[in-house]
PDB file of C-alpha atoms in Angstrom:
ATOM      1  CA  MET A   1       0.399  -0.467   0.395  1.00 68.00           C
ATOM      2  CA  GLU A   2       1.238   3.655  -1.037  1.00 88.00           C
ATOM      3  CA  GLN A   3       2.159   6.297   1.928  1.00 90.00           C
ATOM      4  CA  ASP A   4      -0.550   8.317   0.625  1.00 90.00           C
ATOM      5  CA  VAL A   5      -2.956   6.164   0.287  1.00 91.00           C
ATOM      6  CA  LYS A   6      -2.225   5.037   4.385  1.00 94.00           C
ATOM      7  CA  LYS A   7      -2.361   8.835   5.514  1.00 95.00           C
ATOM      8  CA  ARG A   8      -5.511   9.067   3.471  1.00 95.00           C
ATOM      9  CA  LYS A   9      -7.067   6.086   4.879  1.00 95.00           C
ATOM     10  CA  ALA A  10      -6.165   6.899   8.756  1.00 96.00           C
ATOM     11  CA  ALA A  11      -8.365  10.306   7.540  1.00 96.00           C
ATOM     12  CA  GLU A  12     -10.947   8.817   6.834  1.00 97.00           C
ATOM     13  CA  ARG A  13     -11.109   6.752  10.068  1.00 96.00           C
ATOM     14  CA  ALA A  14     -10.883  10.108  11.684  1.00 97.00           C
ATOM     15  CA  TYR A  15     -13.853  11.553   9.725  1.00 97.00           C
ATOM     16  CA  GLU A  16     -15.263   7.783  11.255  1.00 96.00           C
ATOM     17  CA  ILE A  17     -14.232   8.566  14.310  1.00 95.00           C
ATOM     18  CA  ILE A  18     -16.144  12.371  15.247  1.00 97.00           C
ATOM     19  CA  GLU A  19     -18.844  12.770  13.091  1.00 95.00           C
ATOM     20  CA  GLN A  20     -20.622  10.513  14.894  1.00 90.00           C
ATOM     21  CA  LYS A  21     -20.049  13.237  17.743  1.00 96.00           C
ATOM     22  CA  LEU A  22     -20.337  16.746  16.365  1.00 97.00           C
ATOM     23  CA  SER A  23     -23.278  19.084  16.786  1.00 96.00           C
ATOM     24  CA  LYS A  24     -24.298  22.120  15.811  1.00 96.00           C
ATOM     25  CA  GLU A  25     -21.915  23.684  18.645  1.00 97.00           C
ATOM     26  CA  THR A  26     -19.666  21.344  17.926  1.00 98.00           C
ATOM     27  CA  VAL A  27     -15.956  23.139  16.528  1.00 98.00           C
ATOM     28  CA  LEU A  28     -13.358  21.401  15.454  1.00 98.00           C
ATOM     29  CA  GLY A  29      -9.433  22.235  14.876  1.00 98.00           C
ATOM     30  CA  ILE A  30      -7.327  21.288  11.706  1.00 98.00           C
ATOM     31  CA  GLY A  31      -3.579  20.694  11.721  1.00 98.00           C
ATOM     32  CA  THR A  32      -0.926  21.296   8.696  1.00 97.00           C
ATOM     33  CA  GLY A  33       0.741  18.634   7.236  1.00 95.00           C
ATOM     34  CA  SER A  34       0.185  16.221   4.359  1.00 95.00           C
ATOM     35  CA  THR A  35      -1.911  13.783   6.300  1.00 95.00           C
ATOM     36  CA  THR A  36      -4.164  16.574   7.830  1.00 97.00           C
ATOM     37  CA  ASN A  37      -4.850  17.938   4.347  1.00 96.00           C
ATOM     38  CA  TYR A  38      -7.065  14.513   3.780  1.00 97.00           C
ATOM     39  CA  PHE A  39      -9.112  15.193   6.743  1.00 97.00           C
ATOM     40  CA  ILE A  40      -9.154  18.319   5.839  1.00 97.00           C
ATOM     41  CA  ASP A  41     -10.086  17.299   1.350  1.00 96.00           C
ATOM     42  CA  ILE A  42     -12.724  15.196   3.805  1.00 96.00           C
ATOM     43  CA  LEU A  43     -14.601  18.279   5.238  1.00 95.00           C
ATOM     44  CA  ASN A  44     -14.067  19.924   1.938  1.00 94.00           C
ATOM     45  CA  LYS A  45     -16.768  16.943   0.054  1.00 93.00           C
ATOM     46  CA  VAL A  46     -19.201  16.283   2.927  1.00 93.00           C
ATOM     47  CA  ASN A  47     -22.261  18.460   3.946  1.00 89.00           C
ATOM     48  CA  ILE A  48     -21.933  19.374   7.837  1.00 94.00           C
ATOM     49  CA  ASP A  49     -23.334  21.229  10.475  1.00 94.00           C
ATOM     50  CA  ILE A  50     -21.216  23.269  13.085  1.00 97.00           C
ATOM     51  CA  HIS A  51     -20.167  25.781  14.366  1.00 97.00           C
ATOM     52  CA  GLY A  52     -16.990  26.645  13.028  1.00 97.00           C
ATOM     53  CA  ILE A  53     -13.262  25.025  12.693  1.00 98.00           C
ATOM     54  CA  VAL A  54     -10.192  26.595  13.924  1.00 98.00           C
ATOM     55  CA  SER A  55      -6.769  26.779  12.050  1.00 98.00           C
ATOM     56  CA  SER A  56      -3.295  25.886  12.979  1.00 98.00           C
ATOM     57  CA  SER A  57      -1.561  27.318  10.173  1.00 98.00           C
ATOM     58  CA  LYS A  58      -1.697  29.671   6.847  1.00 96.00           C
ATOM     59  CA  GLU A  59      -1.982  26.887   4.659  1.00 96.00           C
ATOM     60  CA  SER A  60      -4.158  25.101   6.268  1.00 97.00           C
ATOM     61  CA  THR A  61      -6.642  27.740   6.582  1.00 97.00           C
ATOM     62  CA  ARG A  62      -7.162  28.088   2.477  1.00 96.00           C
ATOM     63  CA  ARG A  63      -7.885  24.857   1.885  1.00 95.00           C
ATOM     64  CA  LEU A  64     -10.376  25.316   4.678  1.00 95.00           C
ATOM     65  CA  GLU A  65     -11.736  27.403   1.983  1.00 89.00           C
ATOM     66  CA  LYS A  66     -14.022  24.751  -0.112  1.00 85.00           C
ATOM     67  CA  SER A  67     -15.655  23.522   3.080  1.00 89.00           C
ATOM     68  CA  GLY A  68     -17.852  26.395   3.526  1.00 91.00           C
ATOM     69  CA  LEU A  69     -16.704  26.299   7.396  1.00 94.00           C
ATOM     70  CA  ARG A  70     -16.650  28.804   9.314  1.00 96.00           C
ATOM     71  CA  ILE A  71     -13.552  29.113  10.193  1.00 97.00           C
ATOM     72  CA  LEU A  72     -12.954  31.067  13.843  1.00 98.00           C
ATOM     73  CA  HIS A  73     -10.339  32.483  15.954  1.00 97.00           C
ATOM     74  CA  LEU A  74      -8.980  30.313  19.258  1.00 98.00           C
ATOM     75  CA  ASN A  75      -9.281  34.249  21.306  1.00 98.00           C
ATOM     76  CA  ASP A  76     -13.158  33.324  19.593  1.00 97.00           C
ATOM     77  CA  VAL A  77     -13.520  29.651  21.290  1.00 97.00           C
ATOM     78  CA  TYR A  78     -13.508  28.208  24.623  1.00 96.00           C
ATOM     79  CA  HIS A  79     -11.936  25.064  23.591  1.00 96.00           C
ATOM     80  CA  LEU A  80     -11.706  22.355  21.014  1.00 99.00           C
ATOM     81  CA  ASP A  81     -13.890  19.575  20.824  1.00 98.00           C
ATOM     82  CA  PHE A  82     -11.854  17.933  18.764  1.00 98.00           C
ATOM     83  CA  TYR A  83      -8.606  18.290  17.155  1.00 99.00           C
ATOM     84  CA  VAL A  84      -7.124  16.696  14.173  1.00 99.00           C
ATOM     85  CA  ASP A  85      -2.856  16.586  12.971  1.00 98.00           C
ATOM     86  CA  GLY A  86      -0.351  14.381  11.909  1.00 98.00           C
ATOM     87  CA  ALA A  87       3.122  14.055  12.888  1.00 98.00           C
ATOM     88  CA  ASP A  88       6.452  13.471  12.011  1.00 98.00           C
ATOM     89  CA  GLU A  89       6.931  11.228  14.883  1.00 98.00           C
ATOM     90  CA  PHE A  90       5.794   8.696  17.040  1.00 98.00           C
ATOM     91  CA  ASN A  91       6.597   6.218  19.898  1.00 97.00           C
ATOM     92  CA  ASP A  92       4.384   3.908  21.538  1.00 95.00           C
ATOM     93  CA  ARG A  93       3.343   6.270  24.533  1.00 96.00           C
ATOM     94  CA  ASN A  94       1.634   8.308  22.300  1.00 98.00           C
ATOM     95  CA  GLU A  95       4.136  10.643  22.446  1.00 98.00           C
ATOM     96  CA  LEU A  96       5.211  13.239  18.774  1.00 99.00           C
ATOM     97  CA  ILE A  97       7.898  15.514  17.021  1.00 99.00           C
ATOM     98  CA  LYS A  98       5.342  18.047  14.781  1.00 98.00           C
ATOM     99  CA  GLY A  99       6.845  20.251  13.135  1.00 97.00           C
ATOM    100  CA  GLY A 100       8.531  19.566   9.959  1.00 96.00           C
ATOM    101  CA  GLY A 101       6.013  21.202   8.189  1.00 96.00           C
ATOM    102  CA  GLY A 102       6.460  24.814  10.497  1.00 97.00           C
ATOM    103  CA  ALA A 103       3.749  24.660  11.946  1.00 98.00           C
ATOM    104  CA  LEU A 104       4.243  23.563  16.106  1.00 98.00           C
ATOM    105  CA  THR A 105       3.531  26.862  18.405  1.00 99.00           C
ATOM    106  CA  ARG A 106       0.005  27.315  16.639  1.00 99.00           C
ATOM    107  CA  GLU A 107       0.095  23.926  16.542  1.00 99.00           C
ATOM    108  CA  LYS A 108       1.191  22.846  19.458  1.00 99.00           C
ATOM    109  CA  ILE A 109      -1.601  25.623  21.471  1.00 99.00           C
ATOM    110  CA  LEU A 110      -4.454  24.070  19.424  1.00 99.00           C
ATOM    111  CA  ALA A 111      -3.893  20.713  21.428  1.00 99.00           C
ATOM    112  CA  ASN A 112      -3.126  22.168  24.722  1.00 98.00           C
ATOM    113  CA  SER A 113      -6.893  24.175  24.665  1.00 98.00           C
ATOM    114  CA  SER A 114      -8.795  20.495  22.820  1.00 98.00           C
ATOM    115  CA  LYS A 115     -10.195  18.012  24.683  1.00 98.00           C
ATOM    116  CA  CYS A 116      -9.557  15.507  21.801  1.00 98.00           C
ATOM    117  CA  PHE A 117      -6.866  15.442  19.921  1.00 98.00           C
ATOM    118  CA  ILE A 118      -6.085  12.637  17.304  1.00 98.00           C
ATOM    119  CA  CYS A 119      -3.309  11.991  14.914  1.00 98.00           C
ATOM    120  CA  ILE A 120      -3.482  10.590  11.898  1.00 98.00           C
ATOM    121  CA  VAL A 121      -0.641   8.463  11.009  1.00 97.00           C
ATOM    122  CA  ASP A 122       1.391   6.237   8.440  1.00 95.00           C
ATOM    123  CA  ASP A 123       3.192   3.208  10.152  1.00 95.00           C
ATOM    124  CA  ILE A 124       6.740   4.025   8.399  1.00 95.00           C
ATOM    125  CA  LYS A 125       6.334   7.022  11.273  1.00 96.00           C
ATOM    126  CA  PHE A 126       6.509   5.357  14.757  1.00 97.00           C
ATOM    127  CA  SER A 127      10.063   5.210  16.575  1.00 97.00           C
ATOM    128  CA  LYS A 128      10.808   2.782  19.410  1.00 97.00           C
ATOM    129  CA  VAL A 129      12.742   5.972  21.215  1.00 98.00           C
ATOM    130  CA  LEU A 130      12.144   9.080  19.361  1.00 98.00           C
ATOM    131  CA  GLY A 131      15.006  11.102  17.539  1.00 97.00           C
ATOM    132  CA  ASN A 132      14.817   9.715  13.965  1.00 97.00           C
ATOM    133  CA  PHE A 133      13.817  12.982  12.935  1.00 98.00           C
ATOM    134  CA  PRO A 134      14.423  16.772  14.058  1.00 98.00           C
ATOM    135  CA  VAL A 135      13.003  18.560  16.147  1.00 99.00           C
ATOM    136  CA  ALA A 136      12.259  22.417  15.270  1.00 99.00           C
ATOM    137  CA  ILE A 137      12.162  24.821  16.902  1.00 99.00           C
ATOM    138  CA  GLU A 138      10.169  27.922  16.621  1.00 99.00           C
ATOM    139  CA  VAL A 139      12.708  30.579  17.980  1.00 99.00           C
ATOM    140  CA  ILE A 140      12.592  35.005  18.181  1.00 99.00           C
ATOM    141  CA  GLU A 141      15.688  35.686  15.142  1.00 98.00           C
ATOM    142  CA  LEU A 142      17.622  37.386  17.980  1.00 99.00           C
ATOM    143  CA  ALA A 143      17.904  34.773  19.563  1.00 99.00           C
ATOM    144  CA  ARG A 144      18.623  32.296  16.893  1.00 99.00           C
ATOM    145  CA  SER A 145      22.695  31.882  17.904  1.00 98.00           C
ATOM    146  CA  ALA A 146      22.555  31.596  21.793  1.00 99.00           C
ATOM    147  CA  ILE A 147      19.781  29.147  21.270  1.00 99.00           C
ATOM    148  CA  SER A 148      21.575  27.527  18.445  1.00 99.00           C
ATOM    149  CA  ARG A 149      25.080  27.264  21.452  1.00 99.00           C
ATOM    150  CA  GLN A 150      22.658  26.272  24.591  1.00 98.00           C
ATOM    151  CA  ILE A 151      21.238  23.173  22.393  1.00 98.00           C
ATOM    152  CA  MET A 152      25.356  21.836  21.869  1.00 98.00           C
ATOM    153  CA  LYS A 153      24.855  21.641  25.317  1.00 97.00           C
ATOM    154  CA  LEU A 154      22.285  19.901  24.780  1.00 96.00           C
ATOM    155  CA  GLY A 155      24.054  17.162  22.979  1.00 97.00           C
ATOM    156  CA  GLY A 156      21.903  18.627  19.266  1.00 98.00           C
ATOM    157  CA  LYS A 157      23.080  19.502  16.238  1.00 99.00           C
ATOM    158  CA  PRO A 158      20.871  22.861  14.904  1.00 99.00           C
ATOM    159  CA  VAL A 159      20.183  23.400  11.581  1.00 99.00           C
ATOM    160  CA  TYR A 160      19.012  26.992  11.433  1.00 98.00           C
ATOM    161  CA  ARG A 161      15.480  26.953   8.138  1.00 98.00           C
ATOM    162  CA  GLU A 162      17.303  28.615   5.386  1.00 98.00           C
ATOM    163  CA  ASP A 163      14.425  31.645   3.365  1.00 97.00           C
ATOM    164  CA  PHE A 164      11.444  29.888   6.599  1.00 98.00           C
ATOM    165  CA  LEU A 165       8.882  32.232   7.912  1.00 98.00           C
ATOM    166  CA  THR A 166       6.527  30.870  10.607  1.00 98.00           C
ATOM    167  CA  ASP A 167       3.096  32.754  10.634  1.00 98.00           C
ATOM    168  CA  ASN A 168       4.108  34.032  13.597  1.00 98.00           C
ATOM    169  CA  GLY A 169       7.714  36.041  11.405  1.00 98.00           C
ATOM    170  CA  ASN A 170      10.061  33.684  13.241  1.00 99.00           C
ATOM    171  CA  GLN A 171      12.423  31.505  12.353  1.00 99.00           C
ATOM    172  CA  ILE A 172      12.604  27.660  12.527  1.00 99.00           C
ATOM    173  CA  ILE A 173      16.223  25.527  13.151  1.00 99.00           C
ATOM    174  CA  ASP A 174      16.381  22.382  12.695  1.00 99.00           C
ATOM    175  CA  VAL A 175      17.717  20.009  15.374  1.00 99.00           C
ATOM    176  CA  HIS A 176      19.644  16.512  15.554  1.00 98.00           C
ATOM    177  CA  ASN A 177      20.697  14.080  17.511  1.00 98.00           C
ATOM    178  CA  LEU A 178      18.820  15.256  20.106  1.00 98.00           C
ATOM    179  CA  ASP A 179      18.963  12.085  22.919  1.00 98.00           C
ATOM    180  CA  LEU A 180      14.863  11.619  23.319  1.00 98.00           C
ATOM    181  CA  LYS A 181      15.065   8.500  25.575  1.00 98.00           C
ATOM    182  CA  VAL A 182      12.529  11.025  28.161  1.00 98.00           C
ATOM    183  CA  PRO A 183      10.672  13.650  25.520  1.00 98.00           C
ATOM    184  CA  LEU A 184       9.503  15.547  28.376  1.00 99.00           C
ATOM    185  CA  GLU A 185      11.990  16.432  29.787  1.00 98.00           C
ATOM    186  CA  VAL A 186      13.849  17.875  26.709  1.00 98.00           C
ATOM    187  CA  GLU A 187      10.920  19.299  26.038  1.00 99.00           C
ATOM    188  CA  GLN A 188      11.154  21.580  29.126  1.00 98.00           C
ATOM    189  CA  GLN A 189      14.818  22.295  28.862  1.00 98.00           C
ATOM    190  CA  ILE A 190      14.008  23.534  25.063  1.00 99.00           C
ATOM    191  CA  ASN A 191      11.710  25.790  26.299  1.00 99.00           C
ATOM    192  CA  GLY A 192      13.687  27.322  29.127  1.00 98.00           C
ATOM    193  CA  ILE A 193      15.595  28.850  27.480  1.00 99.00           C
ATOM    194  CA  PRO A 194      14.798  32.497  26.175  1.00 99.00           C
ATOM    195  CA  GLY A 195      13.976  33.941  22.851  1.00 99.00           C
ATOM    196  CA  VAL A 196      12.718  29.747  22.493  1.00 99.00           C
ATOM    197  CA  VAL A 197       8.952  30.169  21.514  1.00 99.00           C
ATOM    198  CA  GLU A 198       8.257  26.918  21.304  1.00 99.00           C
ATOM    199  CA  ASN A 199       9.452  23.366  21.187  1.00 99.00           C
ATOM    200  CA  GLY A 200       7.708  20.762  18.195  1.00 99.00           C
ATOM    201  CA  ILE A 201       8.176  17.422  21.231  1.00 99.00           C
ATOM    202  CA  PHE A 202       4.967  16.658  22.279  1.00 99.00           C
ATOM    203  CA  SER A 203       5.520  15.000  25.137  1.00 98.00           C
ATOM    204  CA  LYS A 204       3.559  17.357  27.876  1.00 98.00           C
ATOM    205  CA  ARG A 205       0.486  16.872  25.419  1.00 98.00           C
ATOM    206  CA  LYS A 206       0.207  13.089  24.559  1.00 97.00           C
ATOM    207  CA  ALA A 207      -2.011  12.374  21.072  1.00 98.00           C
ATOM    208  CA  ASP A 208      -5.400  11.306  23.247  1.00 98.00           C
ATOM    209  CA  ILE A 209      -5.650   9.041  20.178  1.00 98.00           C
ATOM    210  CA  ILE A 210      -3.135   7.559  16.787  1.00 98.00           C
ATOM    211  CA  LEU A 211      -4.457   6.231  13.847  1.00 97.00           C
ATOM    212  CA  LYS A 212      -1.528   3.825  12.393  1.00 96.00           C
ATOM    213  CA  SER A 213      -1.986   3.868   8.550  1.00 95.00           C
ATOM    214  CA  SER A 214      -0.795  -0.349   7.948  1.00 92.00           C
ATOM    215  CA  GLU A 215      -0.718  -2.695   5.053  1.00 91.00           C
ATOM    216  CA  LEU A 216      -3.069  -4.334   7.575  1.00 88.00           C
ATOM    217  CA  GLY A 217      -5.788  -1.845   7.830  1.00 91.00           C
ATOM    218  CA  VAL A 218      -5.956   1.051  11.040  1.00 93.00           C
ATOM    219  CA  GLU A 219      -5.094   0.627  13.804  1.00 90.00           C
ATOM    220  CA  ASN A 220      -5.978   2.856  16.531  1.00 88.00           C
ATOM    221  CA  ILE A 221      -3.773   3.746  20.069  1.00 87.00           C
ATOM    222  CA  ALA A 222      -5.947   5.767  23.074  1.00 86.00           C
ATOM    223  CA  LEU A 223      -3.091   6.895  25.874  1.00 72.00           C
ATOM    224  CA  ILE A 224      -4.675   4.581  28.650  1.00 56.00           C
TER     225      ILE A 224
END
């Protein structure tokens, strides 16, 4: 089964899970990335009556225009009933690495504001220990070099993502070679460095449900 087919199957299962729980008061949160785009494609085709959607990026907002659904600002809602997003990497504790698309800060804000965070992935994203994918860090431009030096003290290899600005107007450092045996500790260490806006380790706010798509179908991995 091709990877794109796996992604589409995971997105379809996510919609099946939330479809029966939708109401006129429902607020959905939508992430950013190639797998999430398949979920957006579903929303663009179905006819649902919900309160609206909060998007994690300008790109996802643009893709959602065909849905006819109301795009809301997070400041105008109390919470998100569901947040659907993909991941660059995940482990068996539902901890994630995200940020390949550069929307990690808004994605983490939406995930933290959600009652239920559903992560849709294909099986090649699984790692027993996180770290195969670099950790993206959104940084204030002024502090980029100083932050990179601090990251090197943690054992990481920082690489500046050239010619890229986040939707917040900030820069990204992609960090390789971090020891992520205890992801929560590293997430907190990085966020404690002055000038760091956010990083792409999702350990404090894990996914509630991971929908892992493989040749055998879509497996529902719920956080107990």
